[in-house]
Short mmCIF file of C-alpha atoms in Angstrom, two decimals:
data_model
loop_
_atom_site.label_atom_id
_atom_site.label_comp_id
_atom_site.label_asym_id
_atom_site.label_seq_id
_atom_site.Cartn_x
_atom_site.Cartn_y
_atom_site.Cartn_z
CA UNK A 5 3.05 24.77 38.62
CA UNK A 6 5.78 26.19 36.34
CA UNK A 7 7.57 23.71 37.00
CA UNK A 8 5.30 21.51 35.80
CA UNK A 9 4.26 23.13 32.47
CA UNK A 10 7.91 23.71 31.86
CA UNK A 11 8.46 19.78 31.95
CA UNK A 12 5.45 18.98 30.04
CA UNK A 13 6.47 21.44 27.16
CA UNK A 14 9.87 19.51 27.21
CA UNK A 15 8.23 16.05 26.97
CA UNK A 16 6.50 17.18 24.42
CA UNK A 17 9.08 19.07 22.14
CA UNK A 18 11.01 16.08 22.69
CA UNK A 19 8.56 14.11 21.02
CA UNK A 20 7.95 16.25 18.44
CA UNK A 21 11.52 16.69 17.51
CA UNK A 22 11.82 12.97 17.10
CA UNK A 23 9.13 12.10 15.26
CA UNK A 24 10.33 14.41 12.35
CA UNK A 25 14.17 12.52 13.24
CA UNK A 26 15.64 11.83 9.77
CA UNK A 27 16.97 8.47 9.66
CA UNK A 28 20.33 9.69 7.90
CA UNK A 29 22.09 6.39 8.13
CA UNK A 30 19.00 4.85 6.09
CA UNK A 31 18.80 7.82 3.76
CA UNK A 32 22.14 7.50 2.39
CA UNK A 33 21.51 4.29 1.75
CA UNK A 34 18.14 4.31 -0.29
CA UNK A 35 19.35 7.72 -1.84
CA UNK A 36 21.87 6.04 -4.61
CA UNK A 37 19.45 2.97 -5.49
CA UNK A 38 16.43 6.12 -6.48
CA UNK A 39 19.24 7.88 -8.10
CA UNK A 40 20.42 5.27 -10.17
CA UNK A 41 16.80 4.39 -11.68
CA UNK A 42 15.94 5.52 -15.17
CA UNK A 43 12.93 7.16 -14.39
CA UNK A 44 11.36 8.99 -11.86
CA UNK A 45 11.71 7.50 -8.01
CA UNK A 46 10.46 8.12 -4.80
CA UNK A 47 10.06 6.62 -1.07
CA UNK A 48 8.86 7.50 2.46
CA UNK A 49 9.85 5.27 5.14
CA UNK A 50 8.44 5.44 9.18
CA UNK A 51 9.85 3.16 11.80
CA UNK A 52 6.78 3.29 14.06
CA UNK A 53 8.64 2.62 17.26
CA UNK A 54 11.30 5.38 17.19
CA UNK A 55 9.53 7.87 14.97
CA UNK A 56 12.33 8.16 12.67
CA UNK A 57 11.95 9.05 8.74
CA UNK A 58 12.74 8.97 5.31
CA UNK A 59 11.82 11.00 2.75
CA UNK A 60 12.98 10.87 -0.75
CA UNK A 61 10.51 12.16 -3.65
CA UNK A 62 7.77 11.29 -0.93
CA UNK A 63 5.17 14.33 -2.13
CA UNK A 64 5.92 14.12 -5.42
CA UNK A 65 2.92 12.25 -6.81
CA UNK A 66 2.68 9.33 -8.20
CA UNK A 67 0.56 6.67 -10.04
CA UNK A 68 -0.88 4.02 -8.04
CA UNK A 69 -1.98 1.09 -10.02
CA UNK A 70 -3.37 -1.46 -8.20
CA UNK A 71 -2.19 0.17 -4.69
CA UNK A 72 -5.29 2.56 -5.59
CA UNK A 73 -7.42 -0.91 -4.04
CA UNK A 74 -6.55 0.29 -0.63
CA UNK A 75 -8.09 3.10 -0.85
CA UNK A 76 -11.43 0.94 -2.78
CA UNK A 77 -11.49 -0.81 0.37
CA UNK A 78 -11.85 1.93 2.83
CA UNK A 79 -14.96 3.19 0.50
CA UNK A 80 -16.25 -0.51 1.19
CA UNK A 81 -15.99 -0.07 4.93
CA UNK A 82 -16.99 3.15 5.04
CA UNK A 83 -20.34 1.71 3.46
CA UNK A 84 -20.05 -0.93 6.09
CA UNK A 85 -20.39 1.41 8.84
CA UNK A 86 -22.66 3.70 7.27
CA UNK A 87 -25.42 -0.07 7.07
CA UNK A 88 -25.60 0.21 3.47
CA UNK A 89 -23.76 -3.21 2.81
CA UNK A 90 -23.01 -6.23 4.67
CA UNK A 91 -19.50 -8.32 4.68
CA UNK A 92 -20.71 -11.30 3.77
CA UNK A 93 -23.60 -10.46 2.09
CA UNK A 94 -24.67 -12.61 -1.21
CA UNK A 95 -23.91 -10.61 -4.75
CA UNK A 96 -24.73 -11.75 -7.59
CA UNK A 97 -21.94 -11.20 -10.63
CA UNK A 98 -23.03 -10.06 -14.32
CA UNK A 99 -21.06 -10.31 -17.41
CA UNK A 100 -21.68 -6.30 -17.74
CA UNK A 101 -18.77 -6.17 -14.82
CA UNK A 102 -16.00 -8.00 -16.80
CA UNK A 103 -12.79 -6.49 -17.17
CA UNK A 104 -10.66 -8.48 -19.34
CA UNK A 105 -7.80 -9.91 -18.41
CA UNK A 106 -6.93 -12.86 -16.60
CA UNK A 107 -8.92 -12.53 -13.37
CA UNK A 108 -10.29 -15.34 -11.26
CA UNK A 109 -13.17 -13.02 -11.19
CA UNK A 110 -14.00 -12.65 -14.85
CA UNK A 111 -14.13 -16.78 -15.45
CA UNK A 112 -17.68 -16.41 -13.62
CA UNK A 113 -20.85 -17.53 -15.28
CA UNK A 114 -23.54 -14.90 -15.44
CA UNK A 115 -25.86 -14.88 -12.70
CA UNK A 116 -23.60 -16.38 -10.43
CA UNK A 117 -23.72 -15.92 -6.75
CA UNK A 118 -20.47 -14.65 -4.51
CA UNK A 119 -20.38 -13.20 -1.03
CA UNK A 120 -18.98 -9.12 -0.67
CA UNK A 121 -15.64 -10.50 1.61
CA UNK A 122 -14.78 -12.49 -1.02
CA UNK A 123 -14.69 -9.98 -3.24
CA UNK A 124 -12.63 -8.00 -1.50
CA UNK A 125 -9.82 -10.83 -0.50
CA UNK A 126 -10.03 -11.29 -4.51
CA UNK A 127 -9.23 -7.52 -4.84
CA UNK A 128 -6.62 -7.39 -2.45
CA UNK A 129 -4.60 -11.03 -2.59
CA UNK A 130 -4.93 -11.52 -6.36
CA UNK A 131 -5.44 -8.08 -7.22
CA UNK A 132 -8.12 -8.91 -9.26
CA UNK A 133 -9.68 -6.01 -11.49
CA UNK A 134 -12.84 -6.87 -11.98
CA UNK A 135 -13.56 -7.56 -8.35
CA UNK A 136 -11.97 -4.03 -7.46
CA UNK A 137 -14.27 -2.10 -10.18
CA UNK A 138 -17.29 -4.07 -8.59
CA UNK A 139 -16.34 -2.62 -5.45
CA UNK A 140 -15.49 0.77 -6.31
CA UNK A 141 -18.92 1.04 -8.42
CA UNK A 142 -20.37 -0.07 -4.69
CA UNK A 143 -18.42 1.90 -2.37
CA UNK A 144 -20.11 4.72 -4.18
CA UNK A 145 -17.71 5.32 -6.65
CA UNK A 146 -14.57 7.36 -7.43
CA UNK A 147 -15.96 10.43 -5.95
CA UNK A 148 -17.21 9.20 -2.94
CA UNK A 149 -14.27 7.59 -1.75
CA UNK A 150 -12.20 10.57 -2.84
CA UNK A 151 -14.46 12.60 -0.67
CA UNK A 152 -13.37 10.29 1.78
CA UNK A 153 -10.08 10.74 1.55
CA UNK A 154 -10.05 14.71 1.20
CA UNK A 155 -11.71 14.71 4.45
CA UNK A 156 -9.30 12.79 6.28
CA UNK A 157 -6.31 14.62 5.09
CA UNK A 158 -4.99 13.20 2.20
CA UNK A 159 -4.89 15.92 -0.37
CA UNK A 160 -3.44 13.90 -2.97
CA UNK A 161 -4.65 10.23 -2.69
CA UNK A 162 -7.59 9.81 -5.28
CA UNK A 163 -9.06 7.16 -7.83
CA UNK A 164 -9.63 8.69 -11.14
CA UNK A 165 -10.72 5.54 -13.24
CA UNK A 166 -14.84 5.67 -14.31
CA UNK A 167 -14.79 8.88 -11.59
CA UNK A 168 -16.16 11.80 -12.88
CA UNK A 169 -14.08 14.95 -13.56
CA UNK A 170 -11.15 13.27 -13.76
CA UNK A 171 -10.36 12.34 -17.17
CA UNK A 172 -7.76 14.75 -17.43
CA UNK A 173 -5.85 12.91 -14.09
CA UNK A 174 -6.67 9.61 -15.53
CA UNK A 175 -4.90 10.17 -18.50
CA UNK A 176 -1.53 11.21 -16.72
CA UNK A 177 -1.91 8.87 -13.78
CA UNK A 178 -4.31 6.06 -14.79
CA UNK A 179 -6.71 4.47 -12.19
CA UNK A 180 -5.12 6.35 -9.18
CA UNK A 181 -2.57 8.82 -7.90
CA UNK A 182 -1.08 8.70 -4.75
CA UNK A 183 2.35 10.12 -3.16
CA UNK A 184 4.62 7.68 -1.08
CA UNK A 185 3.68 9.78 2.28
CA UNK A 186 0.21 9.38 1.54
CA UNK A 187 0.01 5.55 1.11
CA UNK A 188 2.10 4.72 3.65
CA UNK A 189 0.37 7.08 5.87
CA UNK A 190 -3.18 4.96 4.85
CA UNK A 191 -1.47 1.36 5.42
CA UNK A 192 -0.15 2.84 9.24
CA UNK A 193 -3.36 4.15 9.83
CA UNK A 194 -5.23 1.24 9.26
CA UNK A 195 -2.47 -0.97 11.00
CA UNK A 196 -3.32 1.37 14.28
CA UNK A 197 -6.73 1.02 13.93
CA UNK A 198 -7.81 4.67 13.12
CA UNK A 199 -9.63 3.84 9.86
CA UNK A 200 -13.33 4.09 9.90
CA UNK A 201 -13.16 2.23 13.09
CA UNK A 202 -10.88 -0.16 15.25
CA UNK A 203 -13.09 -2.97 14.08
CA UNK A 204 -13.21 -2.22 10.37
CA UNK A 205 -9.54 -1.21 10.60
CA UNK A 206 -8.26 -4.98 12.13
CA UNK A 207 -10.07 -6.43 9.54
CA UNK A 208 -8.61 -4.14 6.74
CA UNK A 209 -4.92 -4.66 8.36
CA UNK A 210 -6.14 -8.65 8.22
CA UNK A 211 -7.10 -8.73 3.96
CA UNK A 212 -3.76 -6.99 3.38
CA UNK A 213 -1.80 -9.21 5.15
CA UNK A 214 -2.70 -12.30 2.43
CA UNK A 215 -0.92 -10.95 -0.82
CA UNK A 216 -0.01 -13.53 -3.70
CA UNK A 217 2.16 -10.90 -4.85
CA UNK A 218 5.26 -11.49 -3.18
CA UNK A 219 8.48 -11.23 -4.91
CA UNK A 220 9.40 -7.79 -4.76
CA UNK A 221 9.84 -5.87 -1.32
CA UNK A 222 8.25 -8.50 0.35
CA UNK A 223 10.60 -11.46 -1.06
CA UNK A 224 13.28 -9.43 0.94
CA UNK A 225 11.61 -10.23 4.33
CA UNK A 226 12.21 -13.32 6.18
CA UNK A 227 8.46 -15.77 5.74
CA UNK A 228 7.92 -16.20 9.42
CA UNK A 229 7.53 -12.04 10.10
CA UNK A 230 4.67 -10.55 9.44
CA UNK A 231 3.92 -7.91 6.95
CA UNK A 232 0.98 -6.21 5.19
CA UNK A 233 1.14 -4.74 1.74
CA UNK A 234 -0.53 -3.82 -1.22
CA UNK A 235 1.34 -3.49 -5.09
CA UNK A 236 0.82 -1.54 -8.24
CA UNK A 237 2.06 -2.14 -11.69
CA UNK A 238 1.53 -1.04 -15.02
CA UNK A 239 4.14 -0.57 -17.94
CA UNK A 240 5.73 2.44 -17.23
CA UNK A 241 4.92 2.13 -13.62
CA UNK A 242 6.39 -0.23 -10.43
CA UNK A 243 5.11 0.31 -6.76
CA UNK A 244 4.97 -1.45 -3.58
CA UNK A 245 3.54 -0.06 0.24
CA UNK A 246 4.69 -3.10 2.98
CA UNK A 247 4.18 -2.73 6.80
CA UNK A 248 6.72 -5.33 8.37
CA UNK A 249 5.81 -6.53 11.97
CA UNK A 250 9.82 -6.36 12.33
CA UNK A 251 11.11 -8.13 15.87
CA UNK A 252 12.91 -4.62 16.67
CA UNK A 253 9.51 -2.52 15.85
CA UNK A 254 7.20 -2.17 13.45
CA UNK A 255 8.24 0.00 10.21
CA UNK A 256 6.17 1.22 7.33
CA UNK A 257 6.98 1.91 3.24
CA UNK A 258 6.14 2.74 0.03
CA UNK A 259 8.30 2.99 -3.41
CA UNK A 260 6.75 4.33 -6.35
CA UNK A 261 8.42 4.63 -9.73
CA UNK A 262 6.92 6.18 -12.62
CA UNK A 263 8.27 6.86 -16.50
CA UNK A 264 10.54 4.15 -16.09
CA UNK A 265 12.62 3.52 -19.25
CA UNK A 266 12.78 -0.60 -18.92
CA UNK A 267 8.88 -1.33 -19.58
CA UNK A 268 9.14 -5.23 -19.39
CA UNK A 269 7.23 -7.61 -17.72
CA UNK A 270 10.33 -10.07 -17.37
CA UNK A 271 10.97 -10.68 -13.32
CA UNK A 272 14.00 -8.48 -13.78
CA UNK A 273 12.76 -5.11 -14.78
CA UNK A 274 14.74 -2.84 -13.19
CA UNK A 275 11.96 -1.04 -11.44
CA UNK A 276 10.94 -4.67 -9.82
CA UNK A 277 14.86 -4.97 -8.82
CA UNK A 278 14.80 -1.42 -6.86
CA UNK A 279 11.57 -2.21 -5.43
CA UNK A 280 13.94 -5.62 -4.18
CA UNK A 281 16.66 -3.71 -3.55
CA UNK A 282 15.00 -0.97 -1.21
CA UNK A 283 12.78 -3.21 0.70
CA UNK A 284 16.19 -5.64 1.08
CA UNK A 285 18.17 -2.19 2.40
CA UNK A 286 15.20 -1.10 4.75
CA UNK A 287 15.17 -4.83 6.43
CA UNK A 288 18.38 -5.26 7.02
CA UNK A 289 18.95 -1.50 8.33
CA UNK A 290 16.58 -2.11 10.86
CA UNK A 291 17.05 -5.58 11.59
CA UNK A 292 21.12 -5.98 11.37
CA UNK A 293 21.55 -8.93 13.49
CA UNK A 294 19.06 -11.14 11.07
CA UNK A 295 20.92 -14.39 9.90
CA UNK A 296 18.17 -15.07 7.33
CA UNK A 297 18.98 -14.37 3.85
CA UNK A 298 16.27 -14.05 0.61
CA UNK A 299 16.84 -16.43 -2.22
CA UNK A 300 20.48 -14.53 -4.18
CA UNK A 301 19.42 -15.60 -7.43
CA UNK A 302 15.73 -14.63 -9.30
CA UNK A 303 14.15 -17.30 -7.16
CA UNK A 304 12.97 -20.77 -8.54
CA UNK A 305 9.66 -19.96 -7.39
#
């Protein structure tokens, strides 16, 4: 009996101790591309099949930008589960809801009927912001889906835009805050299906998998693997969370940047090049053998 306990402690320690294994190798590599950025930088990497980590900046916390939409669309499918909506239930869009910009949204007429799931593939592929505040106003708002979050462990994951008592965060942060921990921590925990509920969770994993954003981190993975992501971006701001269904196991990121000096929206911002850069070093640390190589100049497309 001894025995036995003795070997289960061991099997256990032993995974313990390597799921907290730093992946040095892939540390020292990421570490001079954050330290080069002018601004603030910061990245938490999992390979899901090994257990191994890195950690650079990865509590520090962060804005989220659009990235905060994740988090919009657990509140959805929390309200899914709870019977209160319906995926593909008819809505009917207003003029009051316009954000302006150029969303595919906002061209609606008044009065004009759309169904709830395609509201949320317009929040999540085209990152459309009026579609997102829609669904935040009927996931119960801010502060219901930051209760949500507080309750499942993430202490500093929360929306702050139309949310009440956050003005203050709003105004250093902006719609969201997140840390890179955090966010990647969401996108692996809906990939494994612990989100509200396996069901809801597949079909979370599914919307984030169709992103027209792709020429950052995800530009730096060959087309035919799969990956699931979720960006951000506003001036002074660059991020990017990618799950890559990689042929030697499945590994998880997120880069956030924040008071970054070059504010441009040209493709080569250098906060858009690290977020290349990093997702490029993570790929090909993991995958060394991979022939396929992205497009070396700013892509024709």
């Amino acid at each position: 009996m001894q025995k036995t306990l003795f070997f289960l402690f061991f099997a256990v320690a032993v995974q313990t101790a390597l799921a907290q294994q730093t992946d040095k190798r892939l540390h020292d590599k990421l570490a001079p591309l954050l330290a080069a950025h002018h601004g603030q930088a910061g990245v938490y990497v999992h390979h899901l099949k090994t257990g191994s980590t890195v950690a650079i900046n990865a509590d520090t916390v962060f804005p989220t930008a659009s990235m905060v939409k994740m988090a919009i669309q657990v509140g959805i499918f929390n309200k899914l589960q709870e019977g209160a909506l319906q995926y593909c239930q008819q809505l009917t869009y207003r003029d009051s809801l316009l954000y302006p910009g150029d969303d595919i949204l906002g061209a609606f007429r008044d009065s004009q009927q759309i169904t709830l799931d395609k509201v949320v593939m317009l929040m999540l592929t085209m990152s459309d912001n009026t579609a997102s505040l829609w669904l935040q106003a009927l996931a119960g708002g801010g502060a219901q889906i930051n209760a949500w979050l507080e309750t499942h462990g993430f202490a500093h994951t929360r929306v702050n835009s139309r949310t009440p008592g956050r003005a203050g965060d709003w105004k250093i942060y902006g719609w969201g805050q997140t840390t890179p921990r955090e966010m990647a921590t969401l996108m692996e925990q809906i990939y494994k299906g612990e989100v509200v509920s396996h069901a809801a969770s597949e079909r979370m994993y599914r919307n984030l998998t169709r992103n027209f954003w792709d020429t950052e981190g995800l530009r730096m993975v060959p087309p035919n693997v799969r990956t699931a992501s979720k960006n951000g971006a506003v001036d002074a701001s660059r991020s990017e969370v990618v799950l890559v269904n990689a042929p030697h196991g499945d590994y998880v990121y997120c880069i956030i940047t924040k008071n970054n000096a070059d504010e441009r929206w040209d493709r080569d911002n250098e906060a858009w090049e690290l977020l290349r850069k990093v997702g490029g070093a993570i790929w090909q640390h993991y995958e060394p053998n991979s022939k396929w190589n992205p497009d070396p100049g700013p892509g024709q497309f």
